Amino acid sequence: MRHFPIFLDLRDRLVVVVGGGPIAERKIALVSQSGARIRIVAPALTHALSAARDSGGLEHVAREFEPADVDGARLVIAATSDLTVNRAVAMAADRRGIVVNVVDDLELSTGILPAIVDRSPIIVAVSTGGTAPALARRIRARIETVVDESVGRFAAFAAAWRGRIRAAIPDLSARRRFYDWLVDGPVAGLVRHARMEAASELLAGELARGEAAGGGDPAGSVALVGAGPGDPGLLTLNALRALQGADVVLHDRLVSREVLALARREADLVEVGKSGQGHSVAQAAINELMLEHVRAGRRVVRLKGGDPFVFGRGGEELQFLRAHGVRYEVVPGVTAALACGAYAGIPLTHRDHSGSVRFVTAHCRESLDATDWRGLAAARETLAVYMGVAMLPVLRTELLRHGRAPLTPVAFVENGSRPEQRVLVGTLDDVEALAAREQVGSPALLIVGEVAALAEDLHWFGAAPVVARRLADPDRDAA
Ligand code: SAH
């Protein structure tokens, strides 16, 4: 580690900047956020800098640099384009034991200015040791997305409660667990949504409960989280936060390994089946498992493929949690229909081909029998059929019988958004034959409608679609 990071308190301390051009202006804008007194040494100033001087914001020494200018400074910044001057500044500062940063000159600098994420009072500073400032800015941008604006609000909130928390939970390790809960749990969620009163209420309630129970651990909670279709890039930031704060993750089999890899390293990962077919832990057992972990004070993430409220039984799980007084939150995910459409180049609606889209499932015969086939068979409508592969014969027969055109394009999207994605395009008439011939596996989504044919032109991800036979021109078909 060549450069040791340290955060300086520069309030009312002297910072000397040599140079009056645009670079000096940028550095001054940065440093003045610290409340430092700024002295600028330069024969001439930019327009903005002279305005700042005129309004009393900084002291201006209007001449060439002299070594005594840095006397009494905590930090010196050389921002001239003249190497001789920069060298003189560096030498003058170093001789007096003052940290000096020479812009764009690592060798002359004894200190470098990092890229900063300012979520005061939280400050994150990124340095590449002066080797690649562009990279530091990229890293900063990434941190900015994860450490959002609300974190500063949260830090201030936690600071205001510190004394009361300390008084209520004298035991150090219990307090540490409480803080973990505070940072990762529902209170932080409320603060993120700027619901400060609700956050205070919840925190106060939890402290009182803990005191009454003789310093017991805070209650657990459940986040019902949509994991999206597979590509981890489709997770929401809220899903990522929940995963990184989890003690235990109860996940469906559909959830991809790449997504699971984003969970907190200490979290227990438990597969609870629900693949749509084959082995799965019964719903009642999943419910009991959630309850058991919550009662042990854990932060449970119930992670489901796609979106938890689209054919995911998320509603039933919430009803169970509600009935047992368990606190929960819901994080939506990108559902298979949206992801498969996007990654196959199939717009689910299109002004020329389809005016609406329906998400339907053909999971069991009962639900099919009760289906409004006439509505489903309407032309110029897109159907996104979940769990449909097993029910193809019924689906095909009924749609045709209720008037959907035999040449209506269809597309299977298998493993949508995953590296092994396959897209198979055919027609409603021979949808069964297509599935059999190409051995469509699980998970796969079936898209029925004129838009399905667009995959041939618009695909962009993974292997090109397999097109079973030349499709009728969708424009002519619709006319
Ligand atoms: N809650 C999920 C759906 C669960 S039902 C969601 O919102 O996506 C399971 C069905 O979803 C599968 O049978 C399949 O039809 C579809 N599915 C889920 N992930 C998929 C993927 N990556 N590619 C294609 N279909 C998928």
Coordinates of C-alpha atoms and ligand atoms in Angstrom, one line a residue:
M1 CA 0.0 0.0 0.0
R2 CA 1.9 3.0 -1.2
H3 CA -0.7 5.6 -0.3
F4 CA -2.2 5.4 3.2
P5 CA -5.9 6.6 3.3
I6 CA -6.8 9.1 6.0
F7 CA -9.7 11.6 6.3
L8 CA -8.6 15.1 7.2
D9 CA -10.7 17.5 9.3
L10 CA -10.0 20.7 7.3
R11 CA -12.6 23.0 8.9
D12 CA -11.1 26.4 9.2
R13 CA -7.7 25.1 8.3
L14 CA -5.6 26.6 5.6
V15 CA -5.4 25.0 2.2
V16 CA -3.1 26.6 -0.4
V17 CA -3.9 26.2 -4.1
V18 CA -1.3 27.3 -6.6
G19 CA -2.7 28.1 -10.0
G20 CA -5.9 29.9 -11.1
G21 CA -7.1 28.0 -14.1
P22 CA -9.9 25.5 -14.7
I23 CA -8.1 22.6 -13.0
A24 CA -7.5 24.7 -9.9
E25 CA -11.2 25.7 -10.0
R26 CA -12.3 22.0 -10.0
K27 CA -10.0 21.2 -7.1
I28 CA -11.2 24.2 -5.1
A29 CA -14.8 23.2 -5.6
L30 CA -14.0 19.8 -4.1
V31 CA -11.9 21.0 -1.2
S32 CA -14.2 23.9 -0.2
Q33 CA -16.8 21.3 0.7
S34 CA -14.6 20.5 3.7
G35 CA -15.0 24.0 5.2
A36 CA -11.3 24.8 4.7
R37 CA -10.0 28.3 4.4
I38 CA -8.6 28.6 0.9
R39 CA -5.7 30.7 -0.2
I40 CA -5.1 30.8 -4.0
V41 CA -1.8 31.9 -5.4
A42 CA -1.9 32.9 -9.1
P43 CA -1.4 36.0 -11.2
A44 CA -4.8 35.6 -12.8
L45 CA -8.0 33.7 -12.0
T46 CA -10.8 32.2 -14.0
H47 CA -14.1 34.1 -14.0
A48 CA -15.7 31.8 -11.4
L49 CA -12.7 32.0 -9.1
S50 CA -12.6 35.8 -9.2
A51 CA -16.3 35.8 -8.5
A52 CA -15.6 33.6 -5.4
R53 CA -12.8 35.8 -4.3
D54 CA -15.0 38.9 -4.7
S55 CA -17.7 37.4 -2.6
G56 CA -15.2 36.7 0.2
G57 CA -15.0 32.9 -0.4
L58 CA -11.3 32.7 -0.7
E59 CA -8.1 34.7 -0.2
H60 CA -6.2 35.6 -3.4
V61 CA -2.5 36.2 -3.6
A62 CA -2.2 37.8 -7.0
R63 CA 1.4 37.1 -8.1
E64 CA 3.8 34.3 -8.9
F65 CA 4.3 31.6 -6.3
E66 CA 6.8 32.1 -3.5
P67 CA 7.8 29.3 -1.0
A68 CA 6.5 31.2 2.0
D69 CA 3.0 31.1 0.6
V70 CA 2.5 27.6 2.0
D71 CA 3.4 28.5 5.5
G72 CA 0.7 27.4 8.0
A73 CA -1.1 25.2 5.4
R74 CA -2.5 21.7 6.2
L75 CA -2.7 20.8 2.5
V76 CA -1.2 22.2 -0.6
I77 CA -2.4 21.7 -4.1
A78 CA -0.3 22.6 -7.2
A79 CA -2.5 23.0 -10.2
T80 CA -0.4 25.0 -12.7
S81 CA 0.6 23.7 -16.1
D82 CA 4.2 24.8 -15.4
L83 CA 6.5 22.0 -14.3
T84 CA 9.0 24.4 -12.7
V85 CA 6.4 26.0 -10.6
N86 CA 4.8 22.7 -9.6
R87 CA 8.2 21.5 -8.6
A88 CA 8.9 24.6 -6.5
V89 CA 5.5 24.2 -4.8
A90 CA 6.1 20.5 -4.0
M91 CA 9.5 21.2 -2.6
A92 CA 8.3 24.1 -0.4
A93 CA 5.5 22.0 1.0
D94 CA 7.6 18.9 1.6
R95 CA 10.3 20.8 3.3
R96 CA 7.7 22.1 5.8
G97 CA 6.2 18.6 6.2
I98 CA 2.9 19.6 4.5
V99 CA 1.1 17.1 2.4
V100 CA 1.1 18.2 -1.3
N101 CA -0.8 17.1 -4.3
V102 CA 0.5 18.0 -7.7
V103 CA -2.2 17.6 -10.2
D104 CA -1.3 14.8 -12.7
D105 CA 2.1 14.3 -11.2
L106 CA 2.4 11.3 -9.1
E107 CA 6.2 11.6 -8.5
L108 CA 6.0 15.1 -7.1
S109 CA 2.9 14.4 -4.9
T110 CA 3.1 13.2 -1.4
G111 CA -0.7 12.8 -1.3
I112 CA -3.3 12.0 -3.9
L113 CA -6.9 13.1 -4.1
P114 CA -9.3 10.1 -4.3
A115 CA -12.6 9.9 -6.2
I116 CA -15.2 10.6 -3.6
V117 CA -18.7 9.3 -3.0
D118 CA -20.3 11.8 -0.6
R119 CA -23.2 10.5 1.4
S120 CA -22.3 12.6 4.4
P121 CA -21.6 11.6 7.1
I122 CA -20.6 8.5 5.1
I123 CA -17.7 9.2 2.7
V124 CA -16.2 6.6 0.4
A125 CA -12.9 7.4 -1.2
V126 CA -11.5 5.4 -4.1
S127 CA -7.9 5.5 -5.2
T128 CA -6.0 3.6 -7.9
G129 CA -2.8 5.0 -6.5
G130 CA -2.8 7.6 -9.2
T131 CA -2.5 4.9 -12.0
A132 CA -5.9 5.0 -13.6
P133 CA -8.2 7.9 -12.6
A134 CA -10.8 6.8 -15.1
L135 CA -11.0 3.5 -13.5
A136 CA -11.4 5.1 -10.1
R137 CA -14.3 7.1 -11.5
R138 CA -16.0 3.9 -12.8
I139 CA -15.6 2.3 -9.4
R140 CA -17.0 5.3 -7.8
A141 CA -20.1 5.2 -10.1
R142 CA -20.7 1.6 -9.1
I143 CA -20.4 2.4 -5.4
E144 CA -22.8 5.3 -5.9
T145 CA -25.5 2.9 -7.2
V146 CA -25.1 0.5 -4.2
V147 CA -24.6 3.1 -1.5
D148 CA -27.6 5.3 -2.4
E149 CA -28.5 8.7 -1.1
S150 CA -30.5 7.3 1.8
V151 CA -27.4 5.9 3.5
G152 CA -26.4 9.3 4.9
R153 CA -29.9 9.7 6.2
F154 CA -29.6 6.4 7.9
A155 CA -26.3 7.2 9.5
A156 CA -27.8 10.4 10.9
F157 CA -30.8 8.4 12.2
A158 CA -28.6 5.8 13.8
A159 CA -26.5 8.5 15.4
A160 CA -29.5 10.1 17.0
W161 CA -30.5 6.7 18.5
R162 CA -27.1 5.7 19.7
G163 CA -27.4 6.7 23.3
R164 CA -30.8 5.1 23.8
I165 CA -29.7 1.9 22.1
R166 CA -26.6 1.7 24.3
A167 CA -28.7 2.3 27.4
A168 CA -31.3 -0.3 26.5
I169 CA -28.8 -3.0 25.4
P170 CA -25.7 -2.8 27.7
D171 CA -24.3 -6.1 26.5
L172 CA -21.8 -5.5 23.7
S173 CA -22.4 -8.6 21.6
A174 CA -26.2 -8.3 21.9
R175 CA -25.8 -4.7 20.9
R176 CA -23.8 -5.7 17.9
R177 CA -26.5 -8.1 16.8
F178 CA -29.0 -5.4 17.3
Y179 CA -27.1 -3.1 15.0
D180 CA -26.9 -5.8 12.4
W181 CA -30.6 -6.0 12.5
L182 CA -30.9 -2.2 12.4
V183 CA -28.6 -1.9 9.3
D184 CA -30.0 -4.8 7.3
G185 CA -33.6 -5.1 8.5
P186 CA -36.9 -3.4 8.2
V187 CA -35.9 -0.2 9.9
A188 CA -33.3 0.5 7.2
G189 CA -36.0 -0.2 4.6
L190 CA -38.3 2.4 6.1
V191 CA -35.4 5.0 6.2
R192 CA -34.7 4.2 2.6
H193 CA -38.2 5.2 1.7
A194 CA -37.9 8.3 3.9
R195 CA -40.5 7.1 6.4
M196 CA -38.7 8.4 9.4
E197 CA -41.6 8.3 11.8
A198 CA -42.4 4.7 11.1
A199 CA -38.7 3.9 11.4
S200 CA -38.5 5.5 14.8
E201 CA -41.7 3.8 16.0
L202 CA -40.4 0.4 14.9
L203 CA -37.0 0.9 16.5
A204 CA -38.5 2.2 19.7
G205 CA -40.9 -0.8 19.8
E206 CA -38.1 -3.2 19.2
L207 CA -36.0 -1.7 22.0
A208 CA -38.9 -1.8 24.4
R209 CA -39.5 -5.4 23.5
G210 CA -35.9 -6.3 23.8
E211 CA -35.7 -4.7 27.3
A212 CA -38.8 -6.4 28.4
A213 CA -37.4 -9.7 27.3
G214 CA -34.1 -9.0 29.1
G215 CA -32.1 -8.1 26.0
G216 CA -33.4 -10.7 23.6
D217 CA -32.6 -10.6 19.9
P218 CA -34.7 -8.5 17.6
A219 CA -37.5 -10.3 15.8
G220 CA -36.8 -11.8 12.4
S221 CA -38.4 -10.8 9.2
V222 CA -39.1 -12.1 5.7
A223 CA -38.3 -10.4 2.4
L224 CA -40.2 -12.0 -0.4
V225 CA -37.9 -11.4 -3.3
G226 CA -38.1 -11.8 -7.1
A227 CA -34.8 -13.2 -8.4
G228 CA -35.7 -12.6 -12.1
P229 CA -35.3 -15.2 -14.8
G230 CA -31.6 -16.0 -14.4
D231 CA -29.4 -13.2 -15.6
P232 CA -28.1 -11.7 -12.3
G233 CA -28.0 -8.3 -14.0
L234 CA -31.8 -8.3 -13.9
L235 CA -32.0 -8.3 -10.1
T236 CA -33.2 -5.0 -8.6
L237 CA -30.9 -3.1 -6.3
N238 CA -33.5 -3.8 -3.5
A239 CA -33.2 -7.5 -4.2
L240 CA -29.4 -7.3 -4.0
R241 CA -29.6 -5.4 -0.7
A242 CA -32.0 -8.0 0.7
L243 CA -29.7 -10.8 -0.4
Q244 CA -26.7 -9.1 1.1
G245 CA -28.4 -8.7 4.5
A246 CA -29.9 -12.2 4.7
D247 CA -29.2 -14.8 7.4
V248 CA -31.0 -17.5 5.4
V249 CA -32.2 -17.7 1.8
L250 CA -35.0 -20.1 1.0
H251 CA -35.0 -20.4 -2.7
D252 CA -36.9 -22.1 -5.5
R253 CA -35.0 -24.4 -7.8
L254 CA -35.6 -22.0 -10.7
V255 CA -33.2 -19.4 -9.2
S256 CA -29.9 -19.3 -11.0
R257 CA -26.6 -20.1 -9.4
E258 CA -25.3 -16.7 -10.4
V259 CA -28.0 -15.0 -8.4
L260 CA -27.5 -17.2 -5.4
A261 CA -23.8 -16.3 -5.5
L262 CA -24.8 -12.7 -4.6
A263 CA -26.1 -13.6 -1.2
R264 CA -24.2 -12.7 1.9
R265 CA -21.4 -15.1 2.3
E266 CA -22.5 -16.2 5.8
A267 CA -26.1 -16.8 4.7
D268 CA -27.5 -20.3 4.6
L269 CA -28.9 -21.2 1.2
V270 CA -31.7 -23.7 1.3
E271 CA -33.4 -25.0 -1.8
V272 CA -37.1 -25.5 -1.2
G273 CA -38.0 -26.9 -4.6
K274 CA -41.0 -25.5 -6.5
S275 CA -39.7 -26.1 -10.0
G276 CA -43.2 -26.4 -11.4
Q277 CA -42.8 -30.1 -11.8
G278 CA -41.1 -32.9 -10.0
H279 CA -39.9 -32.8 -6.5
S280 CA -40.7 -29.9 -4.4
V281 CA -41.1 -29.2 -0.7
A282 CA -44.8 -28.9 0.1
Q283 CA -46.0 -25.4 0.6
A284 CA -47.0 -26.1 4.2
A285 CA -43.4 -27.2 4.9
I286 CA -42.0 -24.0 3.3
N287 CA -44.3 -21.9 5.4
E288 CA -43.2 -23.7 8.6
L289 CA -39.6 -23.3 7.7
M290 CA -40.0 -19.5 7.2
L291 CA -41.7 -19.3 10.6
E292 CA -39.0 -21.3 12.3
H293 CA -36.2 -19.0 11.0
V294 CA -38.1 -15.8 11.8
R295 CA -38.8 -17.0 15.4
A296 CA -35.1 -17.5 15.8
G297 CA -34.6 -13.8 14.9
R298 CA -33.2 -14.4 11.4
R299 CA -33.6 -12.2 8.4
V300 CA -35.1 -14.6 5.9
V301 CA -35.1 -14.0 2.1
R302 CA -37.7 -16.1 0.4
L303 CA -36.3 -16.0 -3.1
K304 CA -38.5 -16.9 -6.1
G305 CA -37.8 -17.1 -9.8
G306 CA -39.1 -14.2 -11.8
D307 CA -41.6 -12.1 -9.9
P308 CA -43.0 -13.5 -6.6
F309 CA -46.5 -12.4 -7.4
V310 CA -46.7 -13.9 -10.9
F311 CA -47.5 -17.6 -10.7
G312 CA -45.2 -17.8 -7.7
R313 CA -47.6 -18.4 -4.8
G314 CA -46.2 -15.3 -3.2
G315 CA -49.6 -14.2 -2.2
E316 CA -50.3 -17.4 -0.3
E317 CA -47.0 -17.1 1.6
L318 CA -47.8 -13.5 2.6
Q319 CA -51.2 -14.5 3.8
F320 CA -49.5 -17.1 6.0
L321 CA -47.0 -14.6 7.3
R322 CA -49.7 -12.1 8.0
A323 CA -51.7 -14.6 9.9
H324 CA -48.7 -15.3 12.1
G325 CA -47.8 -11.6 12.7
V326 CA -44.5 -11.8 10.8
R327 CA -43.1 -8.6 9.4
Y328 CA -42.5 -8.8 5.7
E329 CA -41.6 -6.8 2.6
V330 CA -41.9 -7.7 -1.1
V331 CA -39.3 -7.0 -3.8
P332 CA -40.6 -7.5 -7.3
G333 CA -38.6 -9.2 -10.0
V334 CA -38.5 -9.3 -13.7
T335 CA -41.1 -12.0 -14.6
A336 CA -40.3 -14.6 -17.3
A337 CA -42.6 -13.0 -19.9
L338 CA -40.9 -9.7 -19.8
A339 CA -37.4 -11.2 -19.7
C340 CA -38.1 -13.8 -22.4
G341 CA -39.7 -11.2 -24.7
A342 CA -36.7 -8.9 -24.2
Y343 CA -34.0 -11.5 -24.6
A344 CA -35.6 -13.2 -27.6
G345 CA -36.3 -9.9 -29.5
I346 CA -40.1 -10.4 -29.1
P347 CA -41.9 -7.2 -28.1
L348 CA -45.0 -8.3 -26.2
T349 CA -47.1 -5.5 -27.7
H350 CA -46.5 -3.8 -31.0
R351 CA -48.6 -1.3 -32.7
D352 CA -48.8 -3.3 -35.9
H353 CA -49.3 -6.8 -34.4
S354 CA -50.7 -6.8 -30.9
G355 CA -52.6 -4.5 -28.6
S356 CA -52.5 -6.5 -25.4
V357 CA -50.7 -9.2 -23.6
R358 CA -52.0 -11.8 -21.2
F359 CA -49.9 -13.8 -18.7
V360 CA -51.5 -17.2 -18.5
T361 CA -50.6 -20.5 -17.0
A362 CA -51.6 -23.9 -18.1
H363 CA -50.4 -25.7 -15.1
C364 CA -53.2 -28.1 -14.4
R365 CA -56.2 -29.3 -16.2
E366 CA -58.7 -27.7 -13.8
S367 CA -57.4 -24.2 -14.6
L368 CA -57.6 -24.9 -18.3
D369 CA -61.2 -26.1 -18.2
A370 CA -62.2 -22.9 -16.5
T371 CA -60.4 -20.8 -19.1
D372 CA -62.0 -18.1 -21.2
W373 CA -60.8 -19.7 -24.5
R374 CA -62.7 -17.2 -26.6
G375 CA -60.8 -14.4 -25.0
L376 CA -57.5 -16.1 -25.3
A377 CA -58.0 -16.9 -29.0
A378 CA -58.7 -13.3 -30.0
A379 CA -56.4 -12.1 -32.8
R380 CA -53.9 -9.4 -32.3
E381 CA -53.3 -10.5 -28.7
T382 CA -50.2 -11.9 -27.2
L383 CA -50.3 -14.8 -24.8
A384 CA -47.3 -15.5 -22.5
V385 CA -47.9 -19.0 -21.4
Y386 CA -46.1 -20.1 -18.2
M387 CA -45.6 -23.8 -17.4
G388 CA -47.3 -24.6 -20.7
V389 CA -45.2 -27.3 -22.3
A390 CA -47.1 -30.2 -20.7
M391 CA -50.4 -28.8 -21.8
L392 CA -49.7 -28.1 -25.4
P393 CA -52.2 -30.4 -26.9
V394 CA -55.1 -28.8 -25.0
L395 CA -53.8 -25.3 -25.6
R396 CA -53.4 -25.8 -29.4
T397 CA -56.8 -27.6 -29.8
E398 CA -58.8 -25.1 -27.8
L399 CA -57.2 -22.0 -29.3
L400 CA -57.8 -23.3 -32.9
R401 CA -61.3 -24.3 -32.0
H402 CA -62.1 -20.9 -30.7
G403 CA -60.8 -19.2 -33.9
R404 CA -57.2 -18.4 -33.5
A405 CA -55.5 -18.7 -37.0
P406 CA -53.5 -21.9 -37.5
L407 CA -50.6 -19.8 -38.9
T408 CA -50.4 -17.6 -35.8
P409 CA -46.7 -17.4 -34.9
V410 CA -45.5 -19.0 -31.7
A411 CA -42.1 -19.0 -30.0
F412 CA -40.7 -21.1 -27.2
V413 CA -38.1 -19.3 -25.1
E414 CA -36.2 -21.9 -23.1
N415 CA -33.8 -20.8 -20.4
G416 CA -34.6 -17.1 -21.1
S417 CA -31.8 -14.7 -20.3
R418 CA -29.4 -17.5 -19.5
P419 CA -26.3 -18.3 -21.5
E420 CA -28.0 -21.5 -22.8
Q421 CA -31.1 -19.7 -24.0
R422 CA -32.9 -21.2 -27.0
V423 CA -35.6 -19.6 -29.1
L424 CA -37.8 -21.8 -31.3
V425 CA -40.2 -20.1 -33.6
G426 CA -43.1 -21.9 -35.4
T427 CA -46.8 -21.7 -35.8
L428 CA -49.7 -22.6 -33.6
D429 CA -50.7 -25.3 -36.0
D430 CA -47.6 -27.3 -35.4
V431 CA -46.6 -26.1 -31.9
E432 CA -46.7 -29.6 -30.5
A433 CA -44.5 -31.1 -33.3
L434 CA -42.0 -28.3 -32.8
A435 CA -41.8 -28.9 -29.0
A436 CA -41.3 -32.6 -29.5
R437 CA -38.8 -32.3 -32.4
E438 CA -36.7 -29.7 -30.5
Q439 CA -37.2 -31.4 -27.1
V440 CA -38.1 -28.2 -25.4
G441 CA -37.0 -28.5 -21.8
S442 CA -37.6 -26.6 -18.6
P443 CA -38.0 -23.7 -17.9
A444 CA -39.6 -22.5 -21.0
L445 CA -42.1 -19.9 -21.8
L446 CA -44.4 -20.1 -24.8
I447 CA -45.3 -16.8 -26.6
V448 CA -48.3 -17.0 -28.8
G449 CA -49.2 -14.2 -31.2
E450 CA -48.1 -12.3 -34.3
V451 CA -45.2 -10.7 -32.4
A452 CA -43.5 -14.1 -31.9
A453 CA -42.4 -14.0 -35.6
L454 CA -40.4 -10.8 -34.9
A455 CA -37.7 -12.9 -33.1
E456 CA -36.4 -13.8 -36.5
D457 CA -35.5 -10.1 -37.2
L458 CA -35.0 -8.7 -33.7
H459 CA -33.1 -11.3 -31.8
W460 CA -29.8 -10.1 -30.3
F461 CA -29.0 -12.4 -27.4
G462 CA -27.5 -15.9 -27.5
A463 CA -28.0 -18.3 -30.4
A464 CA -30.1 -17.3 -33.4
P465 CA -33.7 -18.6 -33.2
V466 CA -34.6 -21.8 -34.8
V467 CA -37.4 -21.0 -37.2
A468 CA -39.5 -24.1 -38.0
R469 CA -40.8 -23.0 -41.3
R470 CA -41.3 -19.8 -43.2
L471 CA -43.9 -18.0 -41.5
A472 CA -46.8 -16.2 -43.1
D473 CA -46.1 -12.4 -43.4
P474 CA -47.5 -11.2 -40.1
D475 CA -48.7 -7.9 -41.7
R476 CA -50.8 -9.8 -44.3
D477 CA -52.0 -12.2 -41.7
A478 CA -53.3 -9.4 -39.5
A479 CA -55.0 -7.6 -42.4
Ligands
SAH1 N1 -42.7 -16.4 -10.7 C1 -42.1 -16.8 -12.0 C2 -42.9 -17.9 -12.7 C3 -43.0 -19.2 -11.9 S1 -43.8 -20.4 -12.8 C4 -42.0 -15.6 -12.9 O1 -42.5 -14.5 -12.6 O2 -41.3 -15.7 -13.9 C5 -42.5 -21.2 -13.7 C6 -42.6 -21.0 -15.1 O3 -42.0 -19.7 -15.5 C7 -41.8 -21.9 -16.0 O4 -42.5 -23.1 -16.2 C8 -41.6 -21.2 -17.2 O5 -42.8 -21.2 -18.0 C9 -41.4 -19.7 -16.7 N2 -40.0 -19.4 -16.6 C10 -39.4 -19.0 -15.4 N3 -38.1 -18.7 -15.7 C11 -37.9 -18.8 -17.0 C12 -36.8 -18.6 -17.9 N4 -35.6 -18.2 -17.4 N5 -37.0 -18.9 -19.2 C13 -38.2 -19.3 -19.7 N6 -39.3 -19.5 -18.9 C14 -39.1 -19.3 -17.6

